[in-house]
Amino acid sequence: MKPSVTVDIEPTNRCNAKCHFCPRDATPHQGLMTPEIFSKALDRTVELREMAGVALDTDVKISMCGLGEPLLNPKTPSWVRRVRDEGFECVMSSNGAILDERRGNALLEADLRQININVGDEGEDYEDVYKLPFEKTLQNVLRFKEMAGDQCQVNIVLVDYKRDRKHIGRMVKYWQARGLTDFVFFDIMNRGGALFVDEMQFESYPQLAAARAMFEARGENPVCGAPFIFLFVGYDGNYYLCCSDWTKKVPLGSVFDTSFIGVTKAKLEHVTSREPICKTCNWDPLNRLTEELRAVEAGEADPESIPKMVDELIGTSQAVQAMLQKGQALLDAETPNSNRRGPSIPVNVV
């Protein structure tokens, strides 16, 4: 199987839910992607496929998600259609609360083949966490599953926001009993430090120095692969470091000014220096190893997990850097035309 990268296009970073494990209030600005920006983002993704597909032997996929609820942008179903018409695999994410019959039909007519729906609790607990009406969401999910049949895979997203595996197990059984059998599991993410999590204050832990020493002993300074495997275009047309840049501190240029390849060097500089958000992000390799060392000391993890994690993080970093080296010719071949300044495009900010 070929390696792949996923381009995450953000129809909006607005959301109708107010999940307490989501730092919604930390977004500095919110709005809807305009048709002009989407068209250019799609053009850039086609360009990436043409360049990276040959040079890197890599598949390119598209996710219609970003940091908000995509269905709040009424253009999203038609954009799914355009993504599919360009020959891309396309997945969309949603909380399901406004996935009514009309929107569901529009997505299926657009040939959506996979959707991730985040419903990680039930009843009053769901309403307390998501601040959305549970029965309406439940009926939306069940109806769409029936409508989708074999055309579109419906995945239930379960975020372990309680850090309680038994709760996740109960939710799996809940959905299985209702005919939903495909799941995507996530641990809690601190979104580059935008979400305060008590046990993710990495800079204050002595284990951070121990983790750094382990990498140095191997002669490695591993970089996070997320910014290079999951590429991100914000609703405003800017490339951002990755989906964990919730506060949008690392804009890397507009899709009208440069390409995905054109921002790669800047990305590498940020993840290597860990500034400004990587140093507080729980996806960062140094922080991940720090967290595991703390878990071992607390008796919550097997000591054997440490060398395995070191090998895994270094291996991922080396694979990413090898891919970047193979793509160096693409960086060197960036033409003036690909960097020409585009027109001023209106952004629908609210």
Short mmCIF file of C-alpha atoms in Angstrom, two decimals:
data_model
loop_
_atom_site.label_atom_id
_atom_site.label_comp_id
_atom_site.label_asym_id
_atom_site.label_seq_id
_atom_site.Cartn_x
_atom_site.Cartn_y
_atom_site.Cartn_z
CA MET A 1 0.00 0.00 0.00
CA LYS A 2 1.27 3.45 -0.91
CA PRO A 3 1.93 6.00 1.82
CA SER A 4 -0.64 8.79 1.83
CA VAL A 5 -1.10 12.35 2.94
CA THR A 6 -4.46 13.89 3.79
CA VAL A 7 -5.36 17.48 2.99
CA ASP A 8 -7.77 18.83 5.59
CA ILE A 9 -9.89 21.60 4.07
CA GLU A 10 -11.81 23.66 6.64
CA PRO A 11 -15.28 24.74 5.39
CA THR A 12 -15.66 26.61 8.68
CA ASN A 13 -14.19 26.74 12.17
CA ARG A 14 -17.56 27.67 13.62
CA CYS A 15 -19.40 24.97 15.54
CA ASN A 16 -22.86 24.45 16.98
CA ALA A 17 -21.53 22.24 19.77
CA LYS A 18 -19.71 23.43 22.88
CA CYS A 19 -17.81 20.34 23.92
CA HIS A 20 -15.86 20.86 27.12
CA PHE A 21 -12.91 18.95 25.63
CA CYS A 22 -12.73 21.43 22.73
CA PRO A 23 -11.15 24.89 23.27
CA ARG A 24 -13.73 26.64 21.06
CA ASP A 25 -13.28 29.99 22.80
CA ALA A 26 -9.56 29.97 21.96
CA THR A 27 -10.10 30.46 18.22
CA PRO A 28 -8.96 34.03 17.43
CA HIS A 29 -11.38 34.43 14.52
CA GLN A 30 -14.15 32.36 12.99
CA GLY A 31 -15.86 32.33 9.63
CA LEU A 32 -16.99 30.42 6.55
CA MET A 33 -14.75 29.47 3.64
CA THR A 34 -15.74 31.27 0.45
CA PRO A 35 -16.20 29.50 -2.92
CA GLU A 36 -13.13 31.32 -4.28
CA ILE A 37 -10.93 30.02 -1.48
CA PHE A 38 -12.27 26.48 -1.78
CA SER A 39 -11.62 26.45 -5.52
CA LYS A 40 -8.03 27.55 -5.00
CA ALA A 41 -7.51 25.06 -2.16
CA LEU A 42 -8.78 22.27 -4.41
CA ASP A 43 -6.52 23.46 -7.24
CA ARG A 44 -3.56 23.36 -4.85
CA THR A 45 -4.48 19.82 -3.81
CA VAL A 46 -4.63 18.69 -7.44
CA GLU A 47 -1.23 20.35 -7.92
CA LEU A 48 0.12 18.49 -4.88
CA ARG A 49 -1.16 15.17 -6.21
CA GLU A 50 0.49 15.77 -9.58
CA MET A 51 3.80 16.70 -7.98
CA ALA A 52 3.99 14.44 -4.94
CA GLY A 53 2.31 11.48 -6.58
CA VAL A 54 5.17 11.13 -9.03
CA ALA A 55 8.13 12.28 -6.96
CA LEU A 56 7.14 10.66 -3.67
CA ASP A 57 4.90 7.79 -4.86
CA THR A 58 2.31 9.06 -2.38
CA ASP A 59 -1.48 9.10 -2.50
CA VAL A 60 -3.30 12.33 -1.66
CA LYS A 61 -6.70 12.29 0.04
CA ILE A 62 -9.04 15.03 1.20
CA SER A 63 -10.84 15.51 4.51
CA MET A 64 -13.66 18.05 4.74
CA CYS A 65 -13.38 18.95 8.38
CA GLY A 66 -11.07 21.52 9.92
CA LEU A 67 -11.90 22.74 13.41
CA GLY A 68 -15.65 23.28 13.07
CA GLU A 69 -18.91 21.68 11.93
CA PRO A 70 -18.65 21.48 8.11
CA LEU A 71 -22.43 21.38 7.60
CA LEU A 72 -22.70 24.94 8.95
CA ASN A 73 -21.31 25.96 5.58
CA PRO A 74 -24.17 25.38 3.10
CA LYS A 75 -21.62 24.88 0.29
CA THR A 76 -20.07 21.77 1.85
CA PRO A 77 -22.12 19.10 -0.01
CA SER A 78 -21.40 20.72 -3.38
CA TRP A 79 -17.72 20.88 -2.48
CA VAL A 80 -17.74 17.17 -1.63
CA ARG A 81 -19.08 16.62 -5.14
CA ARG A 82 -16.22 18.62 -6.65
CA VAL A 83 -13.66 16.72 -4.58
CA ARG A 84 -15.10 13.43 -5.81
CA ASP A 85 -15.24 14.68 -9.41
CA GLU A 86 -11.50 15.38 -9.17
CA GLY A 87 -10.98 11.72 -8.27
CA PHE A 88 -10.02 12.12 -4.60
CA GLU A 89 -11.05 9.90 -1.74
CA CYS A 90 -13.06 12.14 0.57
CA VAL A 91 -14.04 11.82 4.21
CA MET A 92 -16.15 14.33 6.09
CA SER A 93 -16.51 14.81 9.84
CA SER A 94 -19.57 16.04 11.70
CA ASN A 95 -21.22 16.03 15.11
CA GLY A 96 -24.44 14.91 13.43
CA ALA A 97 -26.67 17.47 15.14
CA ILE A 98 -27.78 19.13 11.88
CA LEU A 99 -27.36 16.08 9.63
CA ASP A 100 -31.04 16.14 8.69
CA GLU A 101 -32.59 14.28 5.77
CA ARG A 102 -32.02 17.11 3.30
CA ARG A 103 -28.33 17.45 4.11
CA GLY A 104 -27.92 13.69 4.22
CA ASN A 105 -29.39 13.32 0.74
CA ALA A 106 -27.15 16.12 -0.54
CA LEU A 107 -24.03 14.38 0.79
CA LEU A 108 -25.01 11.03 -0.71
CA GLU A 109 -25.85 12.65 -4.05
CA ALA A 110 -22.37 14.21 -3.87
CA ASP A 111 -20.96 10.65 -3.64
CA LEU A 112 -19.59 10.91 -0.11
CA ARG A 113 -18.15 7.53 0.75
CA GLN A 114 -17.09 7.99 4.38
CA ILE A 115 -18.24 10.16 7.28
CA ASN A 116 -16.96 10.40 10.86
CA ILE A 117 -19.65 11.38 13.38
CA ASN A 118 -18.55 12.42 16.85
CA VAL A 119 -21.11 11.15 19.37
CA GLY A 120 -19.21 9.90 22.37
CA ASP A 121 -21.92 9.85 25.01
CA GLU A 122 -25.66 9.39 25.38
CA GLY A 123 -28.69 10.99 27.00
CA GLU A 124 -28.18 13.70 29.57
CA ASP A 125 -24.43 13.01 29.70
CA TYR A 126 -24.20 13.79 25.99
CA GLU A 127 -26.17 17.00 26.41
CA ASP A 128 -23.96 18.03 29.33
CA VAL A 129 -20.76 17.46 27.33
CA TYR A 130 -21.78 18.56 23.81
CA LYS A 131 -24.52 21.08 24.68
CA LEU A 132 -26.69 19.59 21.91
CA PRO A 133 -30.03 17.71 22.03
CA PHE A 134 -29.26 14.00 22.13
CA GLU A 135 -32.48 12.56 20.70
CA LYS A 136 -32.26 14.73 17.60
CA THR A 137 -28.63 13.77 17.02
CA LEU A 138 -29.42 10.10 17.59
CA GLN A 139 -32.24 10.12 15.04
CA ASN A 140 -30.04 11.95 12.54
CA VAL A 141 -27.29 9.34 12.87
CA LEU A 142 -29.64 6.36 12.61
CA ARG A 143 -31.49 7.84 9.63
CA PHE A 144 -28.28 8.66 7.76
CA LYS A 145 -26.92 5.18 8.41
CA GLU A 146 -30.06 3.70 6.87
CA MET A 147 -29.96 6.12 3.93
CA ALA A 148 -26.28 5.49 3.29
CA GLY A 149 -26.56 1.73 3.02
CA ASP A 150 -23.41 0.36 1.43
CA GLN A 151 -22.55 3.64 -0.33
CA CYS A 152 -21.10 5.56 2.60
CA GLN A 153 -19.28 4.15 5.62
CA VAL A 154 -20.52 5.73 8.84
CA ASN A 155 -17.85 5.83 11.57
CA ILE A 156 -18.69 6.78 15.14
CA VAL A 157 -15.90 8.88 16.66
CA LEU A 158 -15.27 8.19 20.34
CA VAL A 159 -12.98 10.62 22.15
CA ASP A 160 -11.70 9.32 25.47
CA TYR A 161 -12.27 12.69 27.12
CA LYS A 162 -13.01 10.98 30.46
CA ARG A 163 -9.85 8.89 30.23
CA ASP A 164 -12.06 5.94 31.04
CA ARG A 165 -11.71 2.93 28.75
CA LYS A 166 -14.74 1.27 30.32
CA HIS A 167 -16.86 4.23 29.23
CA ILE A 168 -15.53 3.87 25.67
CA GLY A 169 -16.40 0.18 25.79
CA ARG A 170 -19.95 0.97 26.88
CA MET A 171 -20.35 3.44 24.02
CA VAL A 172 -19.10 0.85 21.53
CA LYS A 173 -21.77 -1.56 22.73
CA TYR A 174 -24.41 1.19 22.67
CA TRP A 175 -23.80 1.94 18.99
CA GLN A 176 -23.31 -1.68 17.99
CA ALA A 177 -26.76 -2.43 19.38
CA ARG A 178 -28.12 0.20 16.95
CA GLY A 179 -26.34 -1.14 13.89
CA LEU A 180 -23.26 1.14 13.94
CA THR A 181 -20.19 -1.07 13.89
CA ASP A 182 -17.37 1.15 12.62
CA PHE A 183 -15.44 3.33 15.06
CA VAL A 184 -12.62 5.86 15.20
CA PHE A 185 -10.96 6.26 18.59
CA PHE A 186 -9.09 9.30 19.85
CA ASP A 187 -7.39 10.12 23.12
CA ILE A 188 -7.88 13.61 24.48
CA MET A 189 -5.78 16.17 22.59
CA ASN A 190 -4.71 19.48 24.09
CA ARG A 191 -4.74 21.22 20.69
CA GLY A 192 -1.24 22.62 20.84
CA GLY A 193 -1.79 23.73 24.43
CA ALA A 194 -4.99 25.66 23.66
CA LEU A 195 -6.90 23.23 25.90
CA PHE A 196 -5.65 23.17 29.47
CA VAL A 197 -5.24 19.57 30.65
CA ASP A 198 -3.90 19.11 34.19
CA GLU A 199 -1.53 16.29 33.30
CA MET A 200 -0.19 17.89 30.11
CA GLN A 201 1.96 20.67 31.59
CA PHE A 202 5.05 19.15 30.02
CA GLU A 203 7.52 21.97 30.60
CA SER A 204 7.08 21.65 34.37
CA TYR A 205 7.91 17.92 34.54
CA PRO A 206 11.40 16.58 35.37
CA GLN A 207 10.73 13.67 33.01
CA LEU A 208 11.07 16.09 30.10
CA ALA A 209 14.82 16.27 30.64
CA ALA A 210 15.00 12.48 30.83
CA ALA A 211 13.07 12.15 27.58
CA ARG A 212 15.37 14.64 25.85
CA ALA A 213 18.42 12.73 27.08
CA MET A 214 17.05 9.47 25.63
CA PHE A 215 16.73 11.02 22.19
CA GLU A 216 20.14 12.69 22.43
CA ALA A 217 21.70 9.34 23.34
CA ARG A 218 20.42 8.07 19.98
CA GLY A 219 21.67 11.17 18.19
CA GLU A 220 18.11 12.14 17.28
CA ASN A 221 15.88 15.18 17.59
CA PRO A 222 12.64 13.62 16.30
CA VAL A 223 10.06 15.77 14.57
CA CYS A 224 6.31 15.33 14.64
CA GLY A 225 4.91 13.80 11.45
CA ALA A 226 1.44 15.35 11.71
CA PRO A 227 2.21 18.62 9.86
CA PHE A 228 3.58 16.65 6.90
CA ILE A 229 1.05 13.81 6.75
CA PHE A 230 -2.10 15.80 7.61
CA LEU A 231 -1.94 19.07 5.67
CA PHE A 232 -4.25 21.88 6.71
CA VAL A 233 -5.97 24.73 4.87
CA GLY A 234 -8.00 27.09 7.07
CA TYR A 235 -11.34 28.61 6.14
CA ASP A 236 -9.48 31.88 5.48
CA GLY A 237 -7.28 30.31 2.80
CA ASN A 238 -4.12 30.16 4.89
CA TYR A 239 -2.01 27.08 5.31
CA TYR A 240 -1.54 26.30 9.02
CA LEU A 241 1.02 24.12 10.73
CA CYS A 242 -1.50 21.37 11.51
CA CYS A 243 -4.96 20.74 12.95
CA SER A 244 -3.62 21.23 16.47
CA ASP A 245 -2.94 24.89 15.74
CA TRP A 246 -6.32 25.73 17.23
CA THR A 247 -5.34 29.33 17.97
CA LYS A 248 -3.98 29.75 14.43
CA LYS A 249 -0.61 30.98 15.65
CA VAL A 250 1.31 29.56 12.70
CA PRO A 251 -0.12 30.81 9.39
CA LEU A 252 2.26 29.84 6.61
CA GLY A 253 0.91 31.77 3.65
CA SER A 254 -2.15 31.83 1.44
CA VAL A 255 -3.22 29.26 -1.14
CA PHE A 256 -3.24 32.22 -3.56
CA ASP A 257 0.45 32.92 -2.92
CA THR A 258 2.18 29.55 -2.64
CA SER A 259 1.72 25.79 -2.79
CA PHE A 260 1.70 22.98 -0.23
CA ILE A 261 5.27 22.22 -1.24
CA GLY A 262 6.20 25.88 -0.85
CA VAL A 263 5.44 25.96 2.88
CA THR A 264 7.25 22.73 3.74
CA LYS A 265 10.53 24.35 4.78
CA ALA A 266 8.72 26.71 7.15
CA LYS A 267 6.87 23.78 8.67
CA LEU A 268 10.09 21.89 9.25
CA GLU A 269 11.62 24.91 10.98
CA HIS A 270 8.66 25.13 13.36
CA VAL A 271 8.56 21.44 14.30
CA THR A 272 12.34 21.31 14.71
CA SER A 273 12.44 24.36 16.97
CA ARG A 274 9.13 23.32 18.66
CA GLU A 275 8.08 26.98 18.51
CA PRO A 276 5.60 28.39 19.11
CA ILE A 277 3.03 25.61 19.75
CA CYS A 278 4.81 22.26 19.41
CA LYS A 279 6.47 22.62 22.82
CA THR A 280 3.05 22.58 24.51
CA CYS A 281 1.35 20.01 22.23
CA ASN A 282 0.74 16.46 23.38
CA TRP A 283 1.49 15.18 19.84
CA ASP A 284 5.05 16.48 20.03
CA PRO A 285 7.50 13.51 20.24
CA LEU A 286 9.37 14.89 23.27
CA ASN A 287 6.10 15.48 25.11
CA ARG A 288 4.73 12.06 24.18
CA LEU A 289 7.79 10.36 25.65
CA THR A 290 7.59 12.59 28.73
CA GLU A 291 3.97 11.54 29.24
CA GLU A 292 4.89 7.86 28.91
CA LEU A 293 7.75 8.19 31.41
CA ARG A 294 5.32 9.74 33.89
CA ALA A 295 2.88 6.88 33.31
CA VAL A 296 5.60 4.31 33.98
CA GLU A 297 6.66 6.05 37.20
CA ALA A 298 3.01 6.11 38.32
CA GLY A 299 2.68 2.37 37.66
CA GLU A 300 0.19 2.99 34.84
CA ALA A 301 2.38 1.71 32.00
CA ASP A 302 4.86 -1.12 31.42
CA PRO A 303 8.52 0.01 31.49
CA GLU A 304 9.00 -1.97 28.28
CA SER A 305 6.82 0.62 26.55
CA ILE A 306 9.61 3.20 26.78
CA PRO A 307 12.18 1.68 24.35
CA LYS A 308 9.33 0.75 22.02
CA MET A 309 8.05 4.33 22.02
CA VAL A 310 11.54 5.74 21.47
CA ASP A 311 11.96 3.46 18.45
CA GLU A 312 8.50 4.36 17.15
CA LEU A 313 8.99 8.13 17.45
CA ILE A 314 12.43 8.04 15.90
CA GLY A 315 11.22 5.75 13.11
CA THR A 316 8.32 8.05 12.26
CA SER A 317 10.60 11.07 12.28
CA GLN A 318 13.14 9.38 10.02
CA ALA A 319 10.39 8.34 7.58
CA VAL A 320 9.08 11.91 7.43
CA GLN A 321 12.53 13.35 6.90
CA ALA A 322 13.28 10.79 4.20
CA MET A 323 10.08 11.83 2.43
CA LEU A 324 11.12 15.47 2.69
CA GLN A 325 14.53 14.69 1.27
CA LYS A 326 12.92 12.90 -1.67
CA GLY A 327 10.78 15.98 -2.17
CA GLN A 328 13.70 18.39 -2.10
CA ALA A 329 13.63 18.56 -5.88
CA LEU A 330 10.04 19.76 -5.66
CA LEU A 331 11.06 22.51 -3.25
CA ASP A 332 13.87 23.57 -5.56
CA ALA A 333 11.55 23.51 -8.56
CA GLU A 334 9.01 25.95 -7.10
CA THR A 335 8.47 28.39 -9.97
CA PRO A 336 7.68 32.11 -9.83
CA ASN A 337 4.26 31.30 -11.28
CA SER A 338 3.39 29.09 -8.34
CA ASN A 339 4.32 31.92 -5.98
CA ARG A 340 2.64 34.77 -7.81
CA ARG A 341 0.36 36.87 -5.72
CA GLY A 342 -3.32 36.15 -6.17
CA PRO A 343 -6.23 38.55 -6.01
CA SER A 344 -7.60 39.83 -2.73
CA ILE A 345 -10.31 37.35 -1.78
CA PRO A 346 -13.08 38.23 0.64
CA VAL A 347 -13.32 36.12 3.77
CA ASN A 348 -16.66 35.73 5.47
CA VAL A 349 -15.61 36.42 9.07
CA VAL A 350 -18.15 36.45 11.88
#
